[in-house]
Amino acid sequence: MGQHILKTDSVHLEFDGRKILQDIYLDCRQGEVVGLLGRNGCGKSSLLRIIFGTLKPSYKHISINDRHVYKGYDGGRVAYLPQHNYLPQNIKIESLAEIIIDPQFAGEFKSLPIYQNHYQKKPSQLSGGELRQLETLMCIYSRADFILLDEPFTHVSPVQTEMFKDVIRRCAKIKGIIVTDHQYYSILDVANRIVLITDGSTKAINNPDDLIRYGYINHMI
Amino acid sequence: MTINMVCIYFLLRGEVNVVGSYVLKIMSYGLIIGFQYYNYNANKTFFYFRNAGYNIDRLYLYALTCDALAYGILLSLLKLVKYWVSIF
């Protein structure tokens, strides 16, 4: 089976007459991690939701292997980690994992401490941090070919951030992953390619100095 | 299930007929779907099912069809029992 490629092109999104996204091109192949950066309110999350299919812009062209995709989640091709909690609260974690986890990664997922310690519980019995960790991992290990991660490193301890980055790198061997977060140094570390959204359009970032040139950061940490 | 019981209760009391009870059920389906779609907390969990590859509209269709069929079977059995009781 060849590598799948997800392409997003010509997205037009407006809120109350204000143009949010207007000149967008973003692609992602299986086997790579694409980092998406941008200031608050520039439309990063909106772009991910448009690709996933839960936000309808005035125009978009999204394709997988050059075949038009109306909603990314149809057929389970694309999975999305939203910024909010998304697991049903009163179903056992073991049952939730059974449906969503990619069989190729089932052993690896089930060996994680967060699953080992809580698989008999329901999400409502977990703390906020534990729940977020579980939701992030369930999304990364899901069956989809392409994974969209919206702020996976926010409100997460440094040790967990490192663990997420390792998991992302391992899963990216067979999946395409688009990840956005305000912890840009984590994105620079984990991503193979960086794309910046500025003034409603996407810019390829070839070296970290471009982030300064486009005014995303003042200096590198 | 609660809705099924309410519909059967009114049906057995003779306050609605079979068609009326189905109309009641369809109205209740509308309420359930409306609540799920527009309640911010309820529709957050849709992301889990979408990530698992399920289409939400299709899930509703299957669940409500199963419910309507189960209601029909339950209704038929109750009518049958009521008829037998009236004979014996």
Short mmCIF file of C-alpha atoms in Angstrom, two decimals:
data_model
loop_
_atom_site.label_atom_id
_atom_site.label_comp_id
_atom_site.label_asym_id
_atom_site.label_seq_id
_atom_site.Cartn_x
_atom_site.Cartn_y
_atom_site.Cartn_z
CA MET A 1 0.00 0.00 0.00
CA GLY A 2 1.43 3.41 -0.99
CA GLN A 3 1.65 6.44 1.24
CA HIS A 4 -1.58 8.36 1.59
CA ILE A 5 -1.51 12.13 1.27
CA LEU A 6 -3.97 14.58 2.78
CA LYS A 7 -4.25 17.92 0.97
CA THR A 8 -6.12 21.00 2.11
CA ASP A 9 -6.43 23.82 -0.37
CA SER A 10 -8.35 27.04 -1.07
CA VAL A 11 -10.03 27.33 2.31
CA HIS A 12 -12.12 30.45 2.80
CA LEU A 13 -13.46 31.10 6.28
CA GLU A 14 -15.13 34.26 7.58
CA PHE A 15 -16.70 35.13 10.92
CA ASP A 16 -19.02 38.16 10.89
CA GLY A 17 -17.43 39.48 7.70
CA ARG A 18 -13.89 39.14 9.13
CA LYS A 19 -11.71 36.95 6.93
CA ILE A 20 -9.97 34.32 9.08
CA LEU A 21 -8.58 31.95 6.45
CA GLN A 22 -8.25 32.86 2.78
CA ASP A 23 -5.05 31.54 1.21
CA ILE A 24 -4.47 28.11 2.65
CA TYR A 25 -2.49 25.16 1.40
CA LEU A 26 -1.53 22.38 3.78
CA ASP A 27 -0.53 18.84 2.95
CA CYS A 28 0.51 15.91 5.09
CA ARG A 29 1.83 12.50 4.07
CA GLN A 30 1.71 9.33 6.09
CA GLY A 31 5.07 9.09 7.79
CA GLU A 32 5.48 12.76 8.66
CA VAL A 33 4.57 15.20 11.41
CA VAL A 34 3.51 18.66 10.26
CA GLY A 35 3.63 21.40 12.88
CA LEU A 36 1.10 24.20 12.55
CA LEU A 37 1.94 27.46 14.29
CA GLY A 38 0.21 30.80 14.51
CA ARG A 39 -0.90 33.51 16.91
CA ASN A 40 -4.07 33.31 19.00
CA GLY A 41 -7.17 33.63 16.83
CA CYS A 42 -5.32 33.15 13.53
CA GLY A 43 -7.47 30.12 12.65
CA LYS A 44 -5.32 27.08 13.53
CA SER A 45 -8.06 25.24 15.39
CA SER A 46 -10.62 26.30 12.79
CA LEU A 47 -8.44 24.86 10.04
CA LEU A 48 -8.14 21.54 11.87
CA ARG A 49 -11.91 21.44 12.42
CA ILE A 50 -12.48 22.21 8.73
CA ILE A 51 -10.22 19.29 7.75
CA PHE A 52 -11.99 17.03 10.25
CA GLY A 53 -15.37 18.11 8.90
CA THR A 54 -17.03 19.72 11.93
CA LEU A 55 -16.67 23.32 10.74
CA LYS A 56 -18.08 24.41 7.42
CA PRO A 57 -16.23 27.25 5.67
CA SER A 58 -17.58 29.14 2.65
CA TYR A 59 -15.16 27.16 0.46
CA LYS A 60 -12.67 24.34 0.88
CA HIS A 61 -11.02 21.59 -1.11
CA ILE A 62 -9.82 18.66 0.94
CA SER A 63 -8.58 15.45 -0.62
CA ILE A 64 -6.92 12.20 0.34
CA ASN A 65 -4.87 10.73 -2.50
CA ASP A 66 -6.42 13.37 -4.79
CA ARG A 67 -9.94 12.07 -4.07
CA HIS A 68 -12.21 14.77 -2.70
CA VAL A 69 -13.19 14.31 0.94
CA TYR A 70 -16.38 15.98 2.16
CA LYS A 71 -15.87 15.25 5.85
CA GLY A 72 -12.53 13.98 7.11
CA TYR A 73 -14.04 11.78 9.79
CA ASP A 74 -16.24 9.86 7.34
CA GLY A 75 -14.89 6.34 7.11
CA GLY A 76 -12.53 7.00 10.00
CA ARG A 77 -9.77 8.44 7.76
CA VAL A 78 -9.06 11.42 10.04
CA ALA A 79 -9.11 11.68 13.86
CA TYR A 80 -9.09 14.95 15.78
CA LEU A 81 -8.07 15.84 19.32
CA PRO A 82 -10.23 18.83 20.30
CA GLN A 83 -9.19 21.26 23.04
CA HIS A 84 -12.08 20.10 25.23
CA ASN A 85 -12.73 16.70 26.79
CA TYR A 86 -14.48 14.36 24.39
CA LEU A 87 -14.73 10.89 25.95
CA PRO A 88 -18.22 9.75 27.02
CA GLN A 89 -18.18 9.98 30.81
CA ASN A 90 -20.03 6.83 31.81
CA ILE A 91 -18.56 4.07 29.67
CA LYS A 92 -15.63 1.97 30.91
CA ILE A 93 -12.26 3.03 29.51
CA GLU A 94 -11.60 -0.57 28.46
CA SER A 95 -14.73 -0.54 26.25
CA LEU A 96 -13.91 2.90 24.83
CA ALA A 97 -10.38 1.79 23.91
CA GLU A 98 -11.61 -1.39 22.23
CA ILE A 99 -13.46 0.59 19.56
CA ILE A 100 -11.03 3.39 18.87
CA ILE A 101 -7.49 2.01 19.20
CA ASP A 102 -5.62 0.87 16.10
CA PRO A 103 -5.03 -2.92 16.44
CA GLN A 104 -1.40 -2.37 15.35
CA PHE A 105 -0.83 -0.27 18.46
CA ALA A 106 -3.22 -2.03 20.85
CA GLY A 107 -0.44 -3.84 22.75
CA GLU A 108 1.61 -0.66 23.11
CA PHE A 109 -1.41 1.37 24.24
CA LYS A 110 -2.54 -1.24 26.76
CA SER A 111 0.92 -1.36 28.31
CA LEU A 112 0.85 2.36 29.16
CA PRO A 113 0.53 3.15 32.90
CA ILE A 114 -2.44 5.47 32.30
CA TYR A 115 -4.38 2.56 30.77
CA GLN A 116 -3.07 -0.10 33.16
CA ASN A 117 -4.09 1.96 36.20
CA HIS A 118 -7.52 3.02 35.01
CA TYR A 119 -8.93 0.66 32.36
CA GLN A 120 -11.63 -0.61 34.72
CA LYS A 121 -12.77 2.93 35.55
CA LYS A 122 -14.99 5.38 33.71
CA PRO A 123 -13.66 8.75 32.44
CA SER A 124 -15.79 10.56 35.05
CA GLN A 125 -13.64 8.91 37.78
CA LEU A 126 -10.35 10.35 36.44
CA SER A 127 -8.75 13.67 37.36
CA GLY A 128 -8.62 16.42 34.72
CA GLY A 129 -4.93 15.75 33.95
CA GLU A 130 -5.36 11.99 33.73
CA LEU A 131 -8.38 12.36 31.46
CA ARG A 132 -6.55 14.73 29.12
CA GLN A 133 -3.58 12.36 28.94
CA LEU A 134 -5.84 9.41 28.14
CA GLU A 135 -7.80 11.36 25.51
CA THR A 136 -4.63 12.54 23.79
CA LEU A 137 -3.18 9.03 23.69
CA MET A 138 -6.46 7.51 22.47
CA CYS A 139 -6.52 10.00 19.62
CA ILE A 140 -2.87 9.42 18.62
CA TYR A 141 -3.28 5.62 18.78
CA SER A 142 -6.63 5.68 16.92
CA ARG A 143 -7.28 3.77 13.70
CA ALA A 144 -7.30 6.87 11.48
CA ASP A 145 -4.64 7.39 8.79
CA PHE A 146 -4.33 11.08 9.68
CA ILE A 147 -4.32 12.53 13.19
CA LEU A 148 -5.03 16.19 13.96
CA LEU A 149 -3.84 17.30 17.39
CA ASP A 150 -5.09 20.62 18.74
CA GLU A 151 -2.88 21.72 21.63
CA PRO A 152 -1.80 18.33 22.97
CA PHE A 153 0.99 19.87 25.10
CA THR A 154 -1.12 22.52 26.82
CA HIS A 155 -1.79 21.96 30.56
CA VAL A 156 0.54 18.95 30.46
CA SER A 157 3.63 18.39 32.62
CA PRO A 158 7.09 18.35 30.93
CA VAL A 159 7.48 14.61 31.50
CA GLN A 160 4.14 13.92 29.79
CA THR A 161 5.05 16.29 26.96
CA GLU A 162 8.18 14.25 26.28
CA MET A 163 6.15 11.02 26.42
CA PHE A 164 3.58 12.41 23.96
CA LYS A 165 6.38 13.45 21.60
CA ASP A 166 7.82 9.91 21.65
CA VAL A 167 4.37 8.42 20.94
CA ILE A 168 3.78 10.92 18.11
CA ARG A 169 7.13 10.01 16.52
CA ARG A 170 6.39 6.27 16.75
CA CYS A 171 2.86 6.56 15.33
CA ALA A 172 4.04 8.96 12.61
CA LYS A 173 5.96 6.07 11.04
CA ILE A 174 2.68 4.87 9.55
CA LYS A 175 0.35 7.85 10.06
CA GLY A 176 0.28 11.48 9.01
CA ILE A 177 0.06 13.83 11.97
CA ILE A 178 -0.73 17.55 12.02
CA VAL A 179 -0.07 19.13 15.39
CA THR A 180 -0.61 22.65 16.67
CA ASP A 181 0.30 24.14 20.03
CA HIS A 182 1.55 27.40 21.52
CA GLN A 183 4.58 25.56 22.95
CA TYR A 184 6.38 26.19 19.67
CA TYR A 185 9.66 24.65 20.87
CA SER A 186 7.86 21.31 21.36
CA ILE A 187 6.38 21.64 17.88
CA LEU A 188 9.81 22.45 16.40
CA ASP A 189 11.19 19.39 18.19
CA VAL A 190 8.58 16.87 17.09
CA ALA A 191 7.64 18.10 13.59
CA ASN A 192 9.35 17.24 10.32
CA ARG A 193 7.92 20.37 8.69
CA ILE A 194 6.54 23.62 10.05
CA VAL A 195 3.74 25.70 8.57
CA LEU A 196 2.81 29.10 9.97
CA ILE A 197 -0.59 30.70 9.61
CA THR A 198 -0.31 34.46 9.39
CA ASP A 199 -2.80 36.99 7.97
CA GLY A 200 -5.09 34.12 6.98
CA SER A 201 -2.56 32.35 4.81
CA THR A 202 -0.08 29.50 5.27
CA LYS A 203 3.68 30.07 5.03
CA ALA A 204 6.24 27.28 4.89
CA ILE A 205 8.88 27.72 7.57
CA ASN A 206 12.26 26.55 6.34
CA ASN A 207 14.30 27.55 9.38
CA PRO A 208 13.42 28.86 12.84
CA ASP A 209 14.55 32.40 11.89
CA ASP A 210 11.53 32.58 9.56
CA LEU A 211 9.35 32.59 12.68
CA ILE A 212 11.06 35.81 13.76
CA ARG A 213 10.81 37.28 10.23
CA TYR A 214 7.03 36.66 10.17
CA GLY A 215 6.66 38.15 13.64
CA TYR A 216 5.52 34.96 15.37
CA ILE A 217 8.31 35.18 17.96
CA ASN A 218 10.76 37.91 18.93
CA HIS A 219 13.72 35.61 19.54
CA MET A 220 14.45 31.91 19.90
CA ILE A 221 14.51 30.36 23.36
CA MET B 1 -37.13 3.00 27.36
CA THR B 2 -38.85 5.59 29.54
CA ILE B 3 -40.52 7.04 26.47
CA ASN B 4 -41.66 3.55 25.45
CA MET B 5 -43.21 3.04 28.89
CA VAL B 6 -44.97 6.43 28.80
CA CYS B 7 -46.37 5.71 25.32
CA ILE B 8 -47.56 2.24 26.37
CA TYR B 9 -49.13 3.65 29.54
CA PHE B 10 -51.23 6.16 27.56
CA LEU B 11 -52.03 3.51 24.97
CA LEU B 12 -53.24 0.97 27.51
CA ARG B 13 -55.38 3.61 29.22
CA GLY B 14 -56.95 4.24 25.82
CA GLU B 15 -55.93 7.92 25.78
CA VAL B 16 -54.01 7.51 22.48
CA ASN B 17 -54.22 4.93 19.71
CA VAL B 18 -51.24 3.10 18.12
CA VAL B 19 -50.70 5.82 15.49
CA GLY B 20 -50.92 8.50 18.19
CA SER B 21 -48.36 6.70 20.32
CA TYR B 22 -45.94 6.59 17.37
CA VAL B 23 -46.48 10.32 16.82
CA LEU B 24 -45.60 10.82 20.50
CA LYS B 25 -42.44 8.76 19.99
CA ILE B 26 -41.41 10.72 16.89
CA MET B 27 -41.86 13.96 18.83
CA SER B 28 -39.70 12.59 21.63
CA TYR B 29 -37.01 11.58 19.10
CA GLY B 30 -37.00 15.18 17.88
CA LEU B 31 -36.51 16.41 21.45
CA ILE B 32 -33.66 13.96 22.11
CA ILE B 33 -31.83 14.82 18.88
CA GLY B 34 -32.36 18.54 19.41
CA PHE B 35 -30.99 18.34 22.95
CA GLN B 36 -27.94 16.32 21.87
CA TYR B 37 -27.10 18.62 18.96
CA TYR B 38 -27.56 21.93 20.71
CA ASN B 39 -26.41 21.08 24.23
CA TYR B 40 -22.75 22.07 24.35
CA ASN B 41 -21.76 19.32 26.77
CA ALA B 42 -23.73 16.57 25.06
CA ASN B 43 -22.27 17.10 21.61
CA LYS B 44 -18.67 17.15 22.87
CA THR B 45 -18.75 13.36 22.99
CA PHE B 46 -19.63 13.22 19.29
CA PHE B 47 -15.87 13.64 18.69
CA TYR B 48 -15.21 10.25 20.28
CA PHE B 49 -17.63 8.50 17.93
CA ARG B 50 -16.33 10.43 14.91
CA ASN B 51 -12.75 9.50 15.83
CA ALA B 52 -13.88 5.88 16.04
CA GLY B 53 -15.14 6.20 12.45
CA TYR B 54 -18.87 6.40 13.14
CA ASN B 55 -21.18 8.82 11.39
CA ILE B 56 -23.36 10.51 14.02
CA ASP B 57 -26.44 10.81 11.77
CA ARG B 58 -26.21 7.10 10.94
CA LEU B 59 -25.81 6.22 14.63
CA TYR B 60 -29.02 8.12 15.41
CA LEU B 61 -30.82 6.45 12.51
CA TYR B 62 -29.82 2.93 13.64
CA ALA B 63 -30.57 3.59 17.32
CA LEU B 64 -33.98 5.15 16.67
CA THR B 65 -34.95 2.48 14.13
CA CYS B 66 -34.05 -0.23 16.65
CA ASP B 67 -36.04 1.61 19.31
CA ALA B 68 -39.09 1.94 17.05
CA LEU B 69 -38.90 -1.77 16.16
CA ALA B 70 -38.51 -2.78 19.81
CA TYR B 71 -41.50 -0.60 20.66
CA GLY B 72 -43.57 -2.28 17.92
CA ILE B 73 -42.68 -5.76 19.21
CA LEU B 74 -43.40 -4.77 22.82
CA LEU B 75 -46.72 -3.26 21.79
CA SER B 76 -47.75 -6.36 19.82
CA LEU B 77 -46.88 -8.64 22.76
CA LEU B 78 -48.86 -6.48 25.19
CA LYS B 79 -51.88 -6.42 22.89
CA LEU B 80 -51.63 -10.20 22.57
CA VAL B 81 -51.42 -10.68 26.36
CA LYS B 82 -54.34 -8.30 26.84
CA TYR B 83 -56.38 -10.29 24.30
CA TRP B 84 -55.54 -13.65 25.99
CA VAL B 85 -56.45 -12.23 29.39
CA SER B 86 -59.81 -11.10 28.01
CA ILE B 87 -60.48 -14.63 26.58
CA PHE B 88 -59.42 -16.70 29.58
#
